[in-house]
Every structure is written in C-alpha cells, then in structure tokens.
XYZ file of N, CA, C and O in Angstrom:
744
model
N -73.542 -25.677 54.181
C -72.383 -26.509 54.288
C -72.631 -27.455 55.469
O -72.834 -27.003 56.577
N -72.635 -28.755 55.187
C -72.928 -29.741 56.226
C -71.654 -30.488 56.604
O -70.978 -31.050 55.754
N -71.356 -30.496 57.907
C -70.237 -31.272 58.423
C -70.643 -32.733 58.428
O -71.775 -33.061 58.810
N -69.740 -33.613 58.005
C -70.045 -35.042 57.962
C -68.810 -35.848 58.298
O -67.696 -35.466 57.939
N -69.043 -36.961 58.978
C -67.979 -37.942 59.197
C -68.620 -39.315 59.220
O -69.829 -39.442 59.444
N -67.823 -40.328 58.998
C -68.339 -41.690 58.932
C -69.063 -42.135 60.185
O -70.047 -42.865 60.118
N -68.603 -41.663 61.349
C -69.235 -42.082 62.602
C -70.349 -41.145 63.052
O -70.974 -41.358 64.086
N -70.599 -40.075 62.296
C -71.689 -39.162 62.606
C -71.370 -38.114 63.657
O -72.223 -37.293 63.982
N -70.141 -38.114 64.201
C -69.788 -37.121 65.220
C -69.204 -35.851 64.611
O -68.981 -34.883 65.322
N -68.957 -35.881 63.331
C -68.467 -34.714 62.592
C -67.181 -34.147 63.193
O -67.035 -32.936 63.375
N -66.262 -35.063 63.481
C -64.958 -34.669 64.026
C -64.211 -33.798 63.031
O -64.313 -33.983 61.824
N -63.465 -32.858 63.559
C -62.684 -31.949 62.725
C -61.286 -32.528 62.545
O -60.336 -32.148 63.212
N -61.205 -33.450 61.616
C -59.928 -34.091 61.299
C -59.072 -33.135 60.477
O -59.558 -32.119 59.966
N -57.823 -33.485 60.297
C -56.914 -32.700 59.464
C -57.518 -32.539 58.060
O -57.550 -31.440 57.516
N -57.999 -33.623 57.482
C -58.591 -33.573 56.140
C -59.833 -32.711 56.098
O -60.039 -31.946 55.147
N -60.670 -32.800 57.126
C -61.888 -31.986 57.199
C -61.532 -30.507 57.280
O -62.127 -29.680 56.585
N -60.560 -30.168 58.103
C -60.149 -28.773 58.262
C -59.635 -28.211 56.938
O -60.014 -27.108 56.529
N -58.790 -28.974 56.263
C -58.255 -28.521 54.979
C -59.365 -28.365 53.943
O -59.386 -27.387 53.182
N -60.296 -29.319 53.903
C -61.398 -29.255 52.939
C -62.297 -28.053 53.218
O -62.691 -27.330 52.288
N -62.645 -27.817 54.477
C -63.487 -26.670 54.828
C -62.796 -25.359 54.473
O -63.436 -24.437 53.953
N -61.513 -25.265 54.751
C -60.758 -24.058 54.437
C -60.780 -23.786 52.932
O -60.983 -22.650 52.496
N -60.611 -24.835 52.144
C -60.623 -24.678 50.681
C -62.010 -24.276 50.178
O -62.138 -23.396 49.328
N -63.060 -24.897 50.705
C -64.423 -24.550 50.290
C -64.718 -23.097 50.639
O -65.290 -22.355 49.825
N -64.320 -22.673 51.827
C -64.545 -21.279 52.214
C -63.798 -20.319 51.298
O -64.322 -19.266 50.933
N -62.602 -20.677 50.924
C -61.808 -19.836 50.011
C -62.551 -19.687 48.674
O -62.632 -18.594 48.122
N -63.088 -20.789 48.174
C -63.808 -20.745 46.897
C -65.108 -19.953 47.018
O -65.453 -19.187 46.117
N -65.834 -20.128 48.119
C -67.127 -19.464 48.282
C -66.998 -17.980 48.609
O -67.943 -17.217 48.393
N -65.867 -17.573 49.141
C -65.683 -16.163 49.518
C -65.879 -15.235 48.330
O -66.387 -14.119 48.483
N -65.481 -15.677 47.145
C -65.621 -14.838 45.951
C -67.091 -14.566 45.615
O -67.408 -13.534 45.036
N -67.977 -15.500 45.993
C -69.407 -15.336 45.704
C -70.094 -14.373 46.659
O -71.185 -13.893 46.375
N -69.497 -14.149 47.820
C -70.033 -13.224 48.830
C -71.475 -13.528 49.194
O -72.292 -12.623 49.368
N -71.789 -14.816 49.298
C -73.117 -15.253 49.702
C -73.074 -15.736 51.149
O -72.093 -16.331 51.576
N -74.131 -15.493 51.890
C -74.221 -15.968 53.263
C -74.127 -17.481 53.297
O -74.554 -18.158 52.362
N -73.579 -18.015 54.390
C -73.424 -19.456 54.556
C -74.086 -19.932 55.832
O -74.146 -19.196 56.815
N -74.531 -21.182 55.792
C -75.015 -21.862 56.986
C -74.166 -23.109 57.149
O -74.047 -23.911 56.222
N -73.558 -23.258 58.320
C -72.780 -24.454 58.636
C -73.575 -25.251 59.648
O -74.033 -24.708 60.661
N -73.740 -26.540 59.381
C -74.518 -27.392 60.270
C -73.915 -28.789 60.313
O -72.998 -29.105 59.563
N -74.434 -29.611 61.176
C -74.016 -31.002 61.282
C -75.215 -31.901 61.057
O -75.910 -31.785 60.047
N -75.488 -32.764 62.036
C -76.679 -33.607 61.964
C -77.487 -33.416 63.254
O -77.156 -32.556 64.067
N -78.532 -34.198 63.455
C -79.384 -34.011 64.631
C -78.681 -34.336 65.944
O -79.022 -33.787 66.982
N -77.697 -35.211 65.909
C -77.004 -35.615 67.143
C -75.743 -34.820 67.417
O -75.357 -34.624 68.567
N -75.061 -34.373 66.358
C -73.797 -33.664 66.516
C -73.666 -32.530 65.510
O -73.753 -32.770 64.304
N -73.441 -31.324 66.010
C -72.908 -30.265 65.154
C -71.474 -30.680 64.858
O -71.107 -30.908 63.726
N -70.675 -30.829 65.919
C -69.328 -31.390 65.812
C -68.831 -31.725 67.210
O -68.998 -30.936 68.137
N -68.210 -32.878 67.319
C -67.602 -33.291 68.581
C -66.194 -32.729 68.717
O -65.515 -33.001 69.706
N -65.738 -31.960 67.750
C -64.427 -31.329 67.826
C -63.346 -32.128 67.145
O -63.602 -32.953 66.277
N -62.123 -31.868 67.542
C -60.964 -32.532 66.932
C -60.931 -34.004 67.311
O -61.513 -34.423 68.316
N -60.243 -34.782 66.510
C -60.063 -36.205 66.782
C -59.052 -36.366 67.917
O -57.871 -36.020 67.769
N -59.504 -36.878 69.050
C -58.641 -36.969 70.229
C -57.453 -37.895 70.012
O -56.372 -37.650 70.556
N -57.629 -38.932 69.200
C -56.513 -39.832 68.913
C -55.404 -39.093 68.165
O -54.219 -39.332 68.385
N -55.799 -38.209 67.290
C -54.826 -37.405 66.543
C -54.128 -36.434 67.493
O -52.900 -36.293 67.457
N -54.900 -35.789 68.351
C -54.334 -34.836 69.310
C -53.308 -35.531 70.204
O -52.218 -35.004 70.444
N -53.652 -36.717 70.694
C -52.756 -37.453 71.594
C -51.438 -37.820 70.919
O -50.409 -37.936 71.586
N -51.449 -37.993 69.616
C -50.244 -38.409 68.895
C -49.365 -37.239 68.449
O -48.278 -37.449 67.934
N -49.821 -36.019 68.670
C -49.057 -34.859 68.212
C -47.851 -34.590 69.109
O -47.938 -34.682 70.327
N -46.737 -34.236 68.480
C -45.592 -33.731 69.234
C -45.623 -32.205 69.102
O -46.542 -31.646 68.499
N -44.650 -31.515 69.656
C -44.671 -30.048 69.655
C -44.761 -29.455 68.247
O -45.639 -28.621 67.986
N -43.909 -29.852 67.301
C -44.007 -29.244 65.964
C -45.319 -29.571 65.248
O -45.938 -28.698 64.635
N -45.757 -30.823 65.319
C -47.003 -31.179 64.628
C -48.216 -30.591 65.349
O -49.219 -30.264 64.717
N -48.126 -30.438 66.663
C -49.204 -29.791 67.419
C -49.349 -28.335 67.025
O -50.455 -27.822 66.859
N -48.208 -27.667 66.850
C -48.221 -26.274 66.418
C -48.826 -26.155 65.020
O -49.658 -25.282 64.764
N -48.446 -27.062 64.126
C -48.976 -27.069 62.759
C -50.491 -27.294 62.758
O -51.236 -26.607 62.058
N -50.954 -28.260 63.556
C -52.382 -28.557 63.630
C -53.154 -27.365 64.201
O -54.230 -27.019 63.722
N -52.573 -26.723 65.205
C -53.193 -25.546 65.793
C -53.310 -24.424 64.764
O -54.361 -23.797 64.635
N -52.243 -24.180 64.016
C -52.266 -23.136 62.995
C -53.285 -23.447 61.899
O -53.951 -22.548 61.385
N -53.409 -24.721 61.551
C -54.371 -25.138 60.530
C -55.797 -24.825 60.997
O -56.606 -24.270 60.248
N -56.104 -25.173 62.239
C -57.426 -24.883 62.793
C -57.666 -23.391 62.927
O -58.761 -22.898 62.647
N -56.646 -22.657 63.342
C -56.772 -21.206 63.458
C -57.050 -20.570 62.103
O -57.856 -19.636 62.007
N -56.407 -21.072 61.063
C -56.639 -20.533 59.717
C -58.084 -20.753 59.287
O -58.713 -19.866 58.687
N -58.637 -21.929 59.598
C -60.040 -22.196 59.275
C -60.945 -21.229 60.026
O -61.833 -20.609 59.433
N -60.733 -21.102 61.330
C -61.598 -20.228 62.134
C -61.484 -18.774 61.676
O -62.481 -18.061 61.602
N -60.280 -18.353 61.321
C -60.072 -16.994 60.833
C -60.788 -16.777 59.504
O -61.365 -15.712 59.266
N -60.785 -17.790 58.632
C -61.461 -17.638 57.342
C -62.975 -17.543 57.522
O -63.635 -16.844 56.756
N -63.505 -18.207 58.539
C -64.936 -18.076 58.842
C -65.209 -16.695 59.418
O -66.112 -15.985 58.986
N -64.418 -16.313 60.402
C -64.594 -15.033 61.079
C -64.514 -13.864 60.098
O -65.254 -12.894 60.215
N -63.633 -13.956 59.118
C -63.430 -12.863 58.166
C -64.167 -13.074 56.843
O -63.938 -12.327 55.887
N -65.050 -14.050 56.789
C -65.797 -14.316 55.560
C -66.564 -13.057 55.165
O -67.127 -12.365 56.022
N -66.604 -12.724 53.875
C -67.185 -11.454 53.431
C -68.716 -11.392 53.456
O -69.290 -10.390 53.030
N -69.362 -12.427 53.952
C -70.814 -12.439 54.087
C -71.142 -13.134 55.410
O -70.300 -13.832 55.976
N -72.351 -12.950 55.925
C -72.707 -13.569 57.194
C -72.601 -15.100 57.159
O -72.997 -15.737 56.185
N -72.062 -15.659 58.243
C -71.946 -17.105 58.394
C -72.708 -17.494 59.666
O -72.459 -16.940 60.738
N -73.627 -18.440 59.508
C -74.471 -18.905 60.606
C -74.118 -20.342 60.961
O -73.952 -21.172 60.073
N -74.055 -20.626 62.256
C -73.943 -22.004 62.727
C -75.342 -22.436 63.120
O -75.986 -21.786 63.944
N -75.839 -23.506 62.512
C -77.133 -24.089 62.862
C -76.816 -25.352 63.664
O -76.380 -26.355 63.098
N -76.992 -25.270 64.978
C -76.492 -26.295 65.892
C -77.615 -27.164 66.428
O -78.539 -26.676 67.075
N -77.497 -28.456 66.161
C -78.356 -29.467 66.770
C -77.424 -30.449 67.472
O -76.335 -30.722 66.988
N -77.851 -30.980 68.581
C -77.036 -31.967 69.275
C -75.803 -31.345 69.904
O -75.786 -30.179 70.284
N -74.735 -32.156 69.979
C -73.526 -31.744 70.673
C -72.649 -30.830 69.824
O -72.394 -31.104 68.661
N -72.174 -29.770 70.461
C -71.252 -28.811 69.869
C -70.121 -28.667 70.884
O -70.205 -27.867 71.816
N -69.091 -29.482 70.729
C -68.080 -29.619 71.768
C -66.680 -29.286 71.248
O -66.367 -29.498 70.086
N -65.826 -28.819 72.150
C -64.412 -28.598 71.854
C -64.193 -27.757 70.617
O -64.659 -26.627 70.513
N -63.463 -28.336 69.661
C -63.196 -27.640 68.406
C -64.463 -27.330 67.633
O -64.508 -26.380 66.850
N -65.520 -28.117 67.847
C -66.814 -27.812 67.238
C -67.379 -26.510 67.782
O -67.970 -25.716 67.043
N -67.184 -26.278 69.094
C -67.604 -25.005 69.677
C -66.753 -23.876 69.119
O -67.266 -22.801 68.809
N -65.446 -24.107 68.960
C -64.589 -23.089 68.331
C -65.118 -22.715 66.956
O -65.150 -21.542 66.588
N -65.542 -23.730 66.196
C -66.087 -23.503 64.860
C -67.365 -22.665 64.941
O -67.527 -21.686 64.205
N -68.268 -23.013 65.847
C -69.508 -22.251 66.002
C -69.221 -20.824 66.454
O -69.876 -19.879 66.008
N -68.230 -20.655 67.331
C -67.868 -19.320 67.807
C -67.285 -18.449 66.699
O -67.433 -17.222 66.722
N -66.615 -19.067 65.738
C -66.056 -18.311 64.619
C -67.151 -17.803 63.688
O -66.951 -16.807 62.980
N -68.300 -18.469 63.689
C -69.433 -18.016 62.867
C -69.968 -16.703 63.430
O -69.844 -16.419 64.619
N -70.602 -15.924 62.597
C -71.094 -14.617 63.012
C -72.327 -14.714 63.894
O -72.541 -13.855 64.752
N -73.128 -15.755 63.699
C -74.326 -15.983 64.511
C -74.504 -17.480 64.720
O -74.101 -18.287 63.883
N -75.180 -17.828 65.832
C -75.444 -19.227 66.177
C -76.922 -19.404 66.480
O -77.468 -18.675 67.312
N -77.539 -20.361 65.804
C -78.939 -20.709 66.016
C -78.950 -22.157 66.498
O -78.358 -23.028 65.851
N -79.616 -22.426 67.618
C -79.573 -23.764 68.219
C -80.946 -24.416 68.252
O -81.969 -23.732 68.323
N -80.938 -25.739 68.232
C -82.161 -26.500 68.471
C -82.332 -26.614 69.985
O -81.370 -26.437 70.737
N -83.536 -26.930 70.460
C -83.746 -27.051 71.909
C -82.891 -28.136 72.572
O -82.626 -28.062 73.767
N -82.443 -29.124 71.816
C -81.635 -30.194 72.413
C -80.132 -30.027 72.180
O -79.348 -30.931 72.452
N -79.710 -28.853 71.721
C -78.279 -28.591 71.523
C -77.569 -28.522 72.874
O -78.139 -28.085 73.873
N -76.319 -28.972 72.892
C -75.473 -28.944 74.086
C -74.115 -28.403 73.683
O -73.519 -28.871 72.711
N -73.635 -27.425 74.434
C -72.373 -26.758 74.130
C -71.374 -27.018 75.242
O -71.737 -27.094 76.405
N -70.106 -27.125 74.879
C -69.084 -27.271 75.909
C -67.693 -27.356 75.339
O -67.494 -27.624 74.161
N -66.762 -27.083 76.217
C -65.353 -27.221 75.892
C -64.782 -28.106 76.974
O -64.331 -27.622 78.003
N -64.848 -29.389 76.768
C -64.512 -30.375 77.794
C -63.015 -30.667 77.880
O -62.596 -31.567 78.573
N -62.210 -29.878 77.194
C -60.773 -30.116 77.160
C -60.117 -30.175 78.517
O -59.222 -30.992 78.753
N -60.529 -29.310 79.451
C -59.904 -29.302 80.773
C -60.056 -30.650 81.466
O -59.162 -31.090 82.183
N -61.152 -31.332 81.237
C -61.358 -32.660 81.829
C -60.399 -33.689 81.223
O -60.157 -34.735 81.811
N -59.862 -33.360 80.049
C -58.940 -34.258 79.358
C -57.498 -33.752 79.404
O -56.609 -34.331 78.790
N -57.280 -32.635 80.094
C -55.950 -32.057 80.154
C -55.587 -31.274 78.906
O -54.416 -31.109 78.592
N -56.595 -30.778 78.183
C -56.379 -30.041 76.928
C -57.008 -28.662 77.017
O -57.930 -28.436 77.785
N -56.529 -27.777 76.191
C -57.170 -26.480 76.004
C -57.162 -26.193 74.502
O -56.254 -26.610 73.791
N -58.159 -25.487 74.058
C -58.280 -25.216 72.636
C -57.124 -24.368 72.106
O -56.618 -23.503 72.800
N -56.767 -24.634 70.884
C -55.752 -23.835 70.202
C -56.317 -23.165 68.972
O -55.572 -22.707 68.114
N -57.650 -23.110 68.859
C -58.284 -22.614 67.642
C -59.044 -21.309 67.828
O -59.911 -20.963 67.035
N -58.747 -20.588 68.874
C -59.340 -19.262 69.048
C -60.516 -19.187 69.987
O -61.008 -18.095 70.273
N -60.990 -20.300 70.492
C -62.139 -20.286 71.392
C -61.872 -19.542 72.689
O -62.770 -18.918 73.243
N -60.627 -19.576 73.155
C -60.300 -18.881 74.398
C -60.381 -17.364 74.244
O -60.492 -16.651 75.241
N -60.361 -16.889 73.022
C -60.520 -15.455 72.763
C -61.965 -15.104 72.416
O -62.496 -14.108 72.895
N -62.584 -15.926 71.590
C -63.933 -15.602 71.113
C -65.002 -15.791 72.191
O -65.925 -14.985 72.289
N -64.914 -16.851 72.973
C -65.954 -17.104 73.972
C -66.036 -15.990 75.015
O -67.141 -15.501 75.284
N -64.935 -15.529 75.616
C -65.039 -14.434 76.582
C -65.592 -13.146 75.975
O -66.325 -12.411 76.641
N -65.252 -12.870 74.721
C -65.798 -11.672 74.070
C -67.308 -11.780 73.904
O -68.012 -10.780 73.922
N -67.787 -12.999 73.750
C -69.214 -13.221 73.513
C -70.024 -13.271 74.808
O -71.082 -12.655 74.901
N -69.538 -14.013 75.806
C -70.342 -14.227 77.016
C -69.720 -13.662 78.285
O -70.292 -13.807 79.365
N -68.566 -13.033 78.174
C -67.891 -12.477 79.346
C -66.824 -13.429 79.863
O -66.918 -14.647 79.735
N -65.821 -12.831 80.451
C -64.653 -13.589 80.903
C -64.983 -14.595 82.005
O -64.556 -15.744 81.947
N -65.731 -14.168 83.001
C -66.025 -15.057 84.137
C -66.812 -16.284 83.682
O -66.490 -17.422 84.062
N -67.822 -16.075 82.874
C -68.659 -17.195 82.411
C -67.860 -18.109 81.499
O -67.996 -19.338 81.556
N -67.016 -17.530 80.648
C -66.180 -18.338 79.756
C -65.199 -19.188 80.566
O -64.992 -20.364 80.248
N -64.618 -18.620 81.602
C -63.709 -19.392 82.456
C -64.423 -20.562 83.111
O -63.870 -21.655 83.225
N -65.663 -20.340 83.538
C -66.456 -21.440 84.109
C -66.605 -22.569 83.103
O -66.464 -23.741 83.448
N -66.882 -22.210 81.858
C -67.058 -23.237 80.835
C -65.747 -23.951 80.533
O -65.729 -25.175 80.423
N -64.659 -23.193 80.403
C -63.370 -23.806 80.064
C -62.791 -24.609 81.224
O -62.479 -25.785 81.078
N -62.629 -23.984 82.357
C -61.957 -24.627 83.487
C -62.818 -25.723 84.097
O -62.321 -26.783 84.478
N -64.108 -25.486 84.173
C -65.018 -26.482 84.742
C -65.438 -27.552 83.758
O -66.136 -28.489 84.127
N -65.016 -27.429 82.507
C -65.406 -28.367 81.448
C -66.921 -28.572 81.458
O -67.430 -29.662 81.258
N -67.624 -27.469 81.697
C -69.072 -27.481 81.868
C -69.815 -27.604 80.536
O -69.447 -26.987 79.544
N -70.880 -28.391 80.551
C -71.793 -28.455 79.407
C -72.913 -27.447 79.636
O -73.380 -27.267 80.752
N -73.344 -26.808 78.553
C -74.381 -25.789 78.616
C -75.511 -26.191 77.680
O -75.273 -26.482 76.506
N -76.720 -26.200 78.190
C -77.895 -26.530 77.372
C -78.215 -25.374 76.442
O -77.725 -24.249 76.618
N -79.064 -25.635 75.470
C -79.473 -24.590 74.531
C -80.133 -23.435 75.269
O -79.856 -22.263 74.982
N -80.981 -23.749 76.227
C -81.665 -22.702 76.996
C -80.657 -21.841 77.753
O -80.723 -20.612 77.725
N -79.674 -22.483 78.396
C -78.628 -21.739 79.101
C -77.794 -20.923 78.117
O -77.425 -19.783 78.418
N -77.489 -21.517 76.964
C -76.690 -20.826 75.955
C -77.384 -19.547 75.496
O -76.734 -18.518 75.284
N -78.689 -19.586 75.368
C -79.449 -18.399 74.990
C -79.393 -17.356 76.110
O -79.178 -16.167 75.854
N -79.546 -17.799 77.341
C -79.529 -16.877 78.484
C -78.197 -16.153 78.636
O -78.170 -14.978 78.988
N -77.090 -16.836 78.346
C -75.778 -16.216 78.537
C -75.257 -15.517 77.278
O -74.190 -14.923 77.294
N -75.999 -15.610 76.182
C -75.614 -14.927 74.949
C -74.719 -15.724 74.024
O -74.160 -15.176 73.085
N -74.605 -17.019 74.271
C -73.796 -17.879 73.403
C -74.488 -18.114 72.065
O -73.838 -18.221 71.038
N -75.813 -18.219 72.080
C -76.576 -18.383 70.839
C -77.558 -17.228 70.700
O -77.923 -16.576 71.679
N -77.979 -16.992 69.476
C -78.892 -15.897 69.179
C -80.353 -16.307 69.247
O -81.220 -15.458 69.446
N -80.616 -17.601 69.060
C -81.991 -18.092 69.096
C -81.984 -19.593 69.333
O -81.020 -20.282 68.989
N -83.073 -20.076 69.929
C -83.315 -21.508 70.077
C -84.642 -21.784 69.397
O -85.676 -21.224 69.770
N -84.594 -22.611 68.351
C -85.781 -22.900 67.548
C -85.806 -24.385 67.191
O -84.779 -25.061 67.248
N -86.956 -24.881 66.828
C -87.091 -26.295 66.470
C -86.331 -26.646 65.193
O -85.864 -27.769 65.039
N -86.220 -25.694 64.269
C -85.541 -25.934 62.995
C -84.404 -24.920 62.817
O -84.573 -23.905 62.137
N -83.241 -25.178 63.439
C -82.162 -24.191 63.350
C -81.632 -23.986 61.932
O -81.256 -22.867 61.575
N -81.627 -25.031 61.113
C -81.144 -24.886 59.736
C -82.100 -23.979 58.958
O -81.665 -23.067 58.253
N -83.391 -24.211 59.097
C -84.380 -23.379 58.414
C -84.309 -21.929 58.862
O -84.369 -21.011 58.037
N -84.169 -21.723 60.169
C -84.081 -20.351 60.694
C -82.796 -19.674 60.231
O -82.809 -18.500 59.844
N -81.688 -20.389 60.263
C -80.422 -19.815 59.810
C -80.496 -19.486 58.322
O -80.027 -18.430 57.890
N -81.097 -20.369 57.540
C -81.242 -20.124 56.102
C -82.134 -18.908 55.854
O -81.835 -18.080 54.982
N -83.207 -18.778 56.632
C -84.090 -17.623 56.498
C -83.323 -16.334 56.789
O -83.387 -15.373 56.032
N -82.547 -16.352 57.876
C -81.764 -15.171 58.229
C -80.677 -14.886 57.190
O -80.401 -13.734 56.877
N -80.060 -15.944 56.674
C -79.008 -15.783 55.666
C -79.569 -15.156 54.396
O -78.925 -14.301 53.785
N -80.775 -15.587 53.999
C -81.387 -15.021 52.792
C -81.696 -13.539 52.963
O -81.606 -12.773 52.016
N -82.063 -13.151 54.182
C -82.456 -11.763 54.390
C -81.276 -10.838 54.682
O -81.412 -9.628 54.580
N -80.134 -11.404 55.036
C -78.953 -10.577 55.338
C -78.290 -10.099 54.050
O -78.197 -10.827 53.082
N -77.824 -8.902 54.069
C -77.079 -8.384 52.920
C -75.678 -8.986 52.971
O -75.062 -9.067 54.022
N -75.159 -9.386 51.819
C -73.904 -10.109 51.738
C -72.733 -9.430 52.456
O -71.949 -10.090 53.113
N -72.618 -8.156 52.352
C -71.463 -7.493 52.980
C -71.821 -6.676 54.195
O -70.953 -6.041 54.784
N -73.071 -6.669 54.588
C -73.511 -5.825 55.704
C -73.727 -6.691 56.935
O -74.820 -7.165 57.186
N -72.685 -6.861 57.741
C -72.803 -7.686 58.943
C -73.730 -7.081 59.970
O -74.213 -7.765 60.852
N -74.018 -5.804 59.868
C -74.960 -5.204 60.813
C -76.360 -5.750 60.584
O -77.212 -5.661 61.443
N -76.605 -6.352 59.417
C -77.905 -6.941 59.118
C -78.068 -8.308 59.780
O -79.119 -8.911 59.667
N -77.031 -8.806 60.437
C -77.109 -10.102 61.098
C -78.167 -10.069 62.157
O -78.705 -10.980 62.606
C-alpha cells in the first residue's frame, strides 16, 4: 500500500484517512501481511496543517477520532503490517508508522513529531505508542523538543527494527515469511 499525494509529501488528509481505513477494512478479510510505504523523499509529512488550523473543537474531535480509527485498524490488523520508511516520517506520518507492527527504514529516513514547535500535539495515538516502544523519557524528548531522529538513531533507540538500503524489499521479504495470524513471527 503506497501513500500518495499530488505534492509528494503524502499528507494524511481527511480523504486519505477515510480511503486508507476502507482499504484496510477490505484487506482484513484476506489476512495477508501488508507493507505501507511512501516515496523516496516522504513516508508521510503527517496531517495537512492548513486543515488542522481551520478546525474548531467539534471538527477537531471528529478529525482526531477519524485518525484514531485508522491507527487502531492498523494496530489490530489480523496480519503483520510493516512500515517501509524512506525520507521524512513526521507528525501524523510517525503516528501511522507507530501503528504498524514493525518499521523498516532507509539510511536517509528522518523521524519526528514536530507538533510542539507548532503548538500542536498528536491526537492519533502517538503519545501512547511511542513511549511504549522507546521509553517515556526518550519519547518526551522527541515530543516536547520537537526533535528529529535519523534512521541510525531510530535503530539505536528501538524506533525501527532495521535500517536497509531497500526498506520496501526488506519489508516485503519479512511480510512473505510471516504467518498471517502469528504476530510472534514478526
């Protein structure tokens, strides 16, 4: 499954979130492993900031719930889901990668949740998933400091499972070898 947008940043727009949620619903019945990826420059730059800025309380809550539903459907997918990350994986894009069961990065991948620098915090589950993955103190550094993390650093702190030249190929190889319902095979 390849994330795409007209500008190449693979923003998680309302339409993109709804489409991904529907595709996941359809694919869940097949119980086949999935690989989610973007392009060489962007896995995903996250939510559309112009949309976020225009949200009021009720629409913000709705948008948050929509994103949470997508992340939950990935997290609870009945087969292994891999994020193959090249380039930038920021904000809601990081939330998306965190919802995947495993993350494989290219050497030039960059991870971050820059919301604090913009006066924002994620509403899509990243504040729960990141600390469980890399520890509370390190996650707070990333969130509060709006810190960017290189692929090498991401591997060292446990954010990604591997750094390879071809993350899509490696994720596909792992997906083929994983048993559809046996997450321990991840």
